[in-house]
Amino acid sequence: MSHKIDLTSQYLGLTLRSPIIASASPMNTDLDYLKALDKAGIGAIVLPSLFQEQIDHAFEEIDSLQQYNSPEASQYLPVNNMVSGPYGVGPDAYLELISQAKKTVSVPVIASLNGYTNTAWIEYAKLMQEAGADALELNIFSVPTDINISGQQVEDNYINIVTNIRKYVDIPLAVKLCPYFSAIGSLAQRFIDAGANGLVLFNRIMSPDIDIHNLDITSRYSLSTASEGLIALQWIGLLARRVNASLAASTGVDDYQQVIKYLLAGADTVMTTSALLRNGPGYVETLREGVCDWLKARQQKDLKLMRGQMSWQKLKNNQAYERSHYIKLVGSFLSK
């Protein structure tokens, strides 16, 4: 059924066979898993993030070793795989992963950097480009624990990172944002002006918890649910066709219905990790089939008519994206 429907989509200037992208996942280091995603019809693959802490640690290890080695022996330092990350992939092994992934799959491979300062980012962004990455996703995130730092300073730091990387990298750049900014629309435009080709809305923030029995700070990871995607849905709808950049929706994609909602709001592509971890890489085909069936039921052969149909710019009554929905919901609750 799906072969009669054209799901071709554009993202970051890349032509994808499907709007469904496998976002950064610990499984995306497994080449067999990537093959399965490719076979199931994925549009593109984002590799797991290389964290700034991994890069910094690797450089520290090299500096430490060099103190006890002659310059002539520096070429023999054990750089490769020296530092493992949360996915078992260190900085240099990550570059090899990009190269191998490109040889393994037929779809675009997007590298990912996760950090909060300019340290080492530029150098590794260049190396990722050289390794063959089709695009680079910048997952910029920090918790501003210094109460003397203003929101403007935080934003300026983020913009500075994108500006500096753009000077040295030619491949498309996407910025993965968190939703905790006071004026997301304005910040989105600043990222685009700094050289970003696309925005990923939103980064799912993992917050710490407190163990009241052992008086300890703990961390828990849980897969996302559909309800978590509502804020991303809102901002995709608000920004669609109003900014000159690709928009990728992320978080809360549990089934094909969320994919359709994001596309209706105006997303160019829809990213998912949790649905694939729950159901396996073959679930991509289920998501594709669901979108195709929805389009076929409406006698649409591609995504052109439906994409952005429910965006802020396209709706006649676009107040639903503003305060009116809040007032309506509160009023309906109080009337019960």
Short mmCIF file of C-alpha atoms in Angstrom, two decimals, residues 40-308:
data_model
loop_
_atom_site.label_atom_id
_atom_site.label_comp_id
_atom_site.label_asym_id
_atom_site.label_seq_id
_atom_site.Cartn_x
_atom_site.Cartn_y
_atom_site.Cartn_z
CA ALA A 40 12.46 -0.67 7.25
CA GLY A 41 12.46 2.63 5.32
CA ILE A 42 13.92 5.19 7.73
CA GLY A 43 14.51 8.63 6.22
CA ALA A 44 17.79 9.43 7.98
CA ILE A 45 19.75 8.40 11.06
CA VAL A 46 21.16 10.58 13.83
CA LEU A 47 24.10 8.94 15.58
CA PRO A 48 24.34 9.11 19.39
CA SER A 49 25.80 12.34 20.74
CA LEU A 50 29.49 12.73 21.35
CA PHE A 51 29.63 14.63 24.63
CA GLN A 52 31.93 17.55 25.31
CA GLU A 53 33.03 15.84 28.53
CA GLN A 54 34.32 12.91 26.46
CA ILE A 55 36.31 15.21 24.20
CA ASP A 56 37.74 17.20 27.11
CA HIS A 57 38.65 14.01 28.97
CA ALA A 58 40.40 12.61 25.92
CA PHE A 59 42.49 15.76 25.55
CA GLU A 60 43.35 15.68 29.26
CA GLU A 61 44.49 12.06 28.97
CA ILE A 62 46.66 12.89 25.98
CA ASP A 63 48.23 15.87 27.79
CA SER A 64 48.91 13.69 30.82
CA LEU A 65 50.57 10.97 28.77
CA GLN A 66 52.66 13.48 26.84
CA GLN A 67 54.25 14.65 30.07
CA TYR A 68 55.93 11.25 30.35
CA ASN A 69 56.73 10.67 26.69
CA SER A 70 59.18 12.26 24.31
CA PRO A 71 57.80 14.26 21.40
CA GLU A 72 59.05 11.55 19.05
CA ALA A 73 56.90 8.97 20.84
CA SER A 74 53.71 11.07 20.76
CA GLN A 75 52.53 9.41 17.55
CA TYR A 76 52.25 6.13 19.42
CA LEU A 77 49.95 7.40 22.16
CA PRO A 78 46.83 5.21 22.50
CA VAL A 79 44.29 7.76 21.33
CA ASN A 80 41.75 5.50 19.65
CA ASN A 81 39.04 4.27 22.00
CA MET A 82 40.95 5.78 24.93
CA VAL A 83 37.84 7.27 26.45
CA SER A 84 34.52 5.50 26.32
CA GLY A 85 31.31 7.47 26.41
CA PRO A 86 27.87 6.56 27.67
CA TYR A 87 27.46 4.42 24.55
CA GLY A 88 30.96 2.95 24.66
CA VAL A 89 32.19 5.20 21.86
CA GLY A 90 35.08 7.57 22.50
CA PRO A 91 35.93 10.63 20.39
CA ASP A 92 38.11 8.90 17.79
CA ALA A 93 35.97 5.78 17.67
CA TYR A 94 33.03 8.08 16.95
CA LEU A 95 34.68 9.28 13.76
CA GLU A 96 35.11 5.66 12.70
CA LEU A 97 31.44 5.06 13.48
CA ILE A 98 30.46 7.83 11.08
CA SER A 99 32.63 6.33 8.35
CA GLN A 100 31.28 2.81 8.88
CA ALA A 101 27.67 3.99 9.10
CA LYS A 102 28.03 5.78 5.77
CA LYS A 103 29.22 2.54 4.19
CA THR A 104 26.43 0.53 5.83
CA VAL A 105 23.23 2.47 5.07
CA SER A 106 21.75 4.18 2.03
CA VAL A 107 20.25 7.15 3.90
CA PRO A 108 21.85 10.34 5.27
CA VAL A 109 23.88 9.94 8.46
CA ILE A 110 23.76 12.88 10.88
CA ALA A 111 26.46 13.24 13.53
CA SER A 112 25.64 14.78 16.92
CA LEU A 113 27.65 16.92 19.35
CA ASN A 114 26.42 17.57 22.89
CA GLY A 115 28.04 20.35 24.90
CA TYR A 116 27.84 23.83 26.31
CA THR A 117 31.03 25.75 25.40
CA ASN A 118 33.25 26.18 22.34
CA THR A 119 35.92 23.88 23.77
CA ALA A 120 36.95 21.27 21.19
CA TRP A 121 33.65 21.58 19.34
CA ILE A 122 35.08 23.26 16.28
CA GLU A 123 37.85 20.71 15.82
CA TYR A 124 35.54 17.72 16.16
CA ALA A 125 32.86 19.30 14.00
CA LYS A 126 35.48 19.56 11.25
CA LEU A 127 36.58 15.95 11.81
CA MET A 128 32.98 14.73 11.68
CA GLN A 129 32.53 16.48 8.36
CA GLU A 130 35.73 14.88 7.07
CA ALA A 131 34.53 11.47 8.27
CA GLY A 132 31.56 11.78 5.93
CA ALA A 133 28.65 13.03 8.07
CA ASP A 134 25.89 14.41 5.87
CA ALA A 135 24.89 16.94 8.54
CA LEU A 136 25.65 17.84 12.13
CA GLU A 137 23.17 18.16 14.98
CA LEU A 138 24.27 20.49 17.79
CA ASN A 139 22.70 19.43 21.05
CA ILE A 140 23.59 22.50 23.12
CA PHE A 141 22.55 22.16 26.72
CA SER A 142 23.68 23.45 30.09
CA VAL A 143 22.04 24.09 33.43
CA PRO A 144 22.73 27.75 34.39
CA THR A 145 23.51 27.10 38.05
CA ASP A 146 25.21 30.48 38.42
CA ILE A 147 22.37 32.78 39.51
CA ASN A 148 24.34 35.79 38.29
CA ILE A 149 24.18 34.68 34.67
CA SER A 150 21.24 36.18 32.79
CA GLY A 151 19.06 34.51 30.21
CA GLN A 152 20.57 36.83 27.60
CA GLN A 153 24.06 35.59 28.46
CA VAL A 154 22.95 31.97 28.14
CA GLU A 155 21.43 32.63 24.74
CA ASP A 156 24.49 34.59 23.57
CA ASN A 157 26.72 31.66 24.51
CA TYR A 158 24.57 29.27 22.49
CA ILE A 159 24.58 31.58 19.48
CA ASN A 160 28.36 31.97 19.75
CA ILE A 161 28.81 28.21 19.53
CA VAL A 162 26.76 27.97 16.33
CA THR A 163 28.48 31.03 14.80
CA ASN A 164 31.95 29.63 15.43
CA ILE A 165 31.18 26.15 14.13
CA ARG A 166 29.56 27.54 10.99
CA LYS A 167 32.83 29.32 10.15
CA TYR A 168 34.63 26.00 9.81
CA VAL A 169 31.94 23.53 8.70
CA ASP A 170 30.16 23.48 5.35
CA ILE A 171 27.68 20.63 5.94
CA PRO A 172 24.17 21.49 7.17
CA LEU A 173 23.76 22.33 10.86
CA ALA A 174 20.72 21.61 13.00
CA VAL A 175 20.35 22.96 16.53
CA LYS A 176 18.48 20.83 19.05
CA LEU A 177 16.75 23.19 21.46
CA CYS A 178 15.31 22.71 24.91
CA PRO A 179 11.91 24.37 25.54
CA TYR A 180 12.99 26.46 28.54
CA PHE A 181 13.60 29.82 26.90
CA SER A 182 11.48 32.92 27.36
CA ALA A 183 11.20 33.75 23.65
CA ILE A 184 11.75 30.64 21.56
CA GLY A 185 10.71 32.29 18.31
CA SER A 186 13.29 35.05 18.63
CA LEU A 187 16.01 32.61 19.66
CA ALA A 188 15.14 30.36 16.74
CA GLN A 189 15.64 33.25 14.35
CA ARG A 190 18.97 34.11 15.98
CA PHE A 191 20.19 30.55 15.44
CA ILE A 192 19.19 30.74 11.78
CA ASP A 193 20.96 34.07 11.38
CA ALA A 194 24.05 32.48 12.96
CA GLY A 195 24.10 29.78 10.31
CA ALA A 196 21.77 27.00 11.46
CA ASN A 197 19.92 25.26 8.63
CA GLY A 198 17.39 23.60 10.89
CA LEU A 199 15.94 23.33 14.38
CA VAL A 200 15.01 20.23 16.35
CA LEU A 201 12.16 20.82 18.81
CA PHE A 202 12.77 19.75 21.52
CA ASN A 203 15.57 18.18 23.49
CA ARG A 204 14.14 15.97 26.21
CA ILE A 205 15.77 17.11 29.44
CA MET A 206 16.69 14.46 32.00
CA SER A 207 16.29 15.96 35.46
CA PRO A 208 17.65 14.51 38.73
CA ASP A 209 15.48 13.02 41.45
CA ILE A 210 15.96 12.64 45.22
CA ASP A 211 16.13 9.32 47.00
CA ILE A 212 14.43 10.14 50.33
CA HIS A 213 15.61 6.89 51.95
CA ASN A 214 19.32 7.13 51.18
CA LEU A 215 19.40 10.95 50.90
CA ASP A 216 21.01 10.80 47.50
CA ILE A 217 20.56 12.45 44.13
CA THR A 218 19.51 9.89 41.56
CA SER A 219 18.81 9.77 37.85
CA ARG A 220 16.21 7.75 36.04
CA TYR A 221 15.64 7.30 32.34
CA SER A 222 12.21 6.58 30.97
CA LEU A 223 11.00 6.43 27.40
CA SER A 224 8.90 9.38 26.27
CA THR A 225 5.13 9.30 25.92
CA ALA A 226 2.79 11.06 23.50
CA SER A 227 1.70 13.65 26.09
CA GLU A 228 5.27 14.97 26.32
CA GLY A 229 5.14 16.10 22.72
CA LEU A 230 2.49 18.78 23.12
CA ILE A 231 4.88 21.69 23.70
CA ALA A 232 6.91 20.66 20.65
CA LEU A 233 3.69 20.41 18.65
CA GLN A 234 2.78 23.95 19.70
CA TRP A 235 6.10 25.45 18.70
CA ILE A 236 6.35 23.54 15.46
CA GLY A 237 2.95 25.01 14.63
CA LEU A 238 4.03 28.51 15.64
CA LEU A 239 7.30 28.50 13.67
CA ALA A 240 6.27 26.60 10.54
CA ARG A 241 6.57 28.72 7.38
CA ARG A 242 7.62 31.70 9.47
CA VAL A 243 11.33 30.86 9.74
CA ASN A 244 13.62 29.99 6.85
CA ALA A 245 14.87 26.70 8.24
CA SER A 246 13.95 23.04 8.43
CA LEU A 247 11.89 22.01 11.45
CA ALA A 248 12.25 18.57 12.98
CA ALA A 249 9.84 17.44 15.67
CA SER A 250 11.20 15.36 18.52
CA THR A 251 9.77 13.75 21.69
CA GLY A 252 6.50 11.92 22.23
CA VAL A 253 6.38 9.99 18.96
CA ASP A 254 4.74 6.75 20.06
CA ASP A 255 2.80 5.83 16.93
CA TYR A 256 1.91 7.08 13.46
CA GLN A 257 -0.72 9.45 14.86
CA GLN A 258 1.97 11.62 16.47
CA VAL A 259 3.87 11.63 13.19
CA ILE A 260 0.77 12.91 11.38
CA LYS A 261 0.10 15.56 14.04
CA TYR A 262 3.62 16.95 13.77
CA LEU A 263 3.44 17.02 9.97
CA LEU A 264 0.07 18.79 10.10
CA ALA A 265 1.60 21.36 12.45
CA GLY A 266 4.33 22.00 9.88
CA ALA A 267 7.27 19.74 10.72
CA ASP A 268 9.52 18.81 7.81
CA THR A 269 10.59 15.65 9.59
CA VAL A 270 9.70 13.72 12.73
CA MET A 271 12.33 12.10 14.94
CA THR A 272 11.82 9.16 17.27
CA THR A 273 13.89 7.10 19.67
CA SER A 274 11.46 5.73 22.25
CA ALA A 275 9.10 4.08 19.74
CA LEU A 276 12.01 2.26 18.13
CA LEU A 277 13.45 1.17 21.47
CA ARG A 278 10.04 -0.15 22.50
CA ASN A 279 9.18 -1.90 19.27
CA GLY A 280 12.43 -2.47 17.38
CA PRO A 281 13.76 -0.99 14.12
CA GLY A 282 11.08 -2.71 12.04
CA TYR A 283 8.53 -0.39 13.64
CA VAL A 284 9.61 2.25 11.14
CA GLU A 285 7.59 0.39 8.53
CA THR A 286 4.52 0.48 10.81
CA LEU A 287 4.88 4.24 11.20
CA ARG A 288 5.26 4.69 7.45
CA GLU A 289 2.23 2.52 6.72
CA GLY A 290 0.11 4.48 9.19
CA VAL A 291 0.98 7.78 7.51
CA CYS A 292 0.38 6.28 4.06
CA ASP A 293 -3.01 4.90 5.05
CA TRP A 294 -4.05 8.28 6.45
CA LEU A 295 -3.04 10.01 3.21
CA LYS A 296 -4.70 7.39 1.04
CA ALA A 297 -7.97 7.72 2.96
CA ARG A 298 -7.94 11.41 2.01
CA GLN A 299 -6.91 10.72 -1.58
CA GLN A 300 -3.58 12.46 -1.16
CA LYS A 301 -0.54 11.01 -2.94
CA ASP A 302 2.14 12.87 -1.02
CA LEU A 303 2.76 15.10 2.00
CA LYS A 304 2.50 18.46 0.25
CA LEU A 305 -1.11 19.30 1.04
CA MET A 306 -1.15 18.11 4.64
CA ARG A 307 2.21 19.47 5.81
CA GLY A 308 1.58 22.67 7.77
#
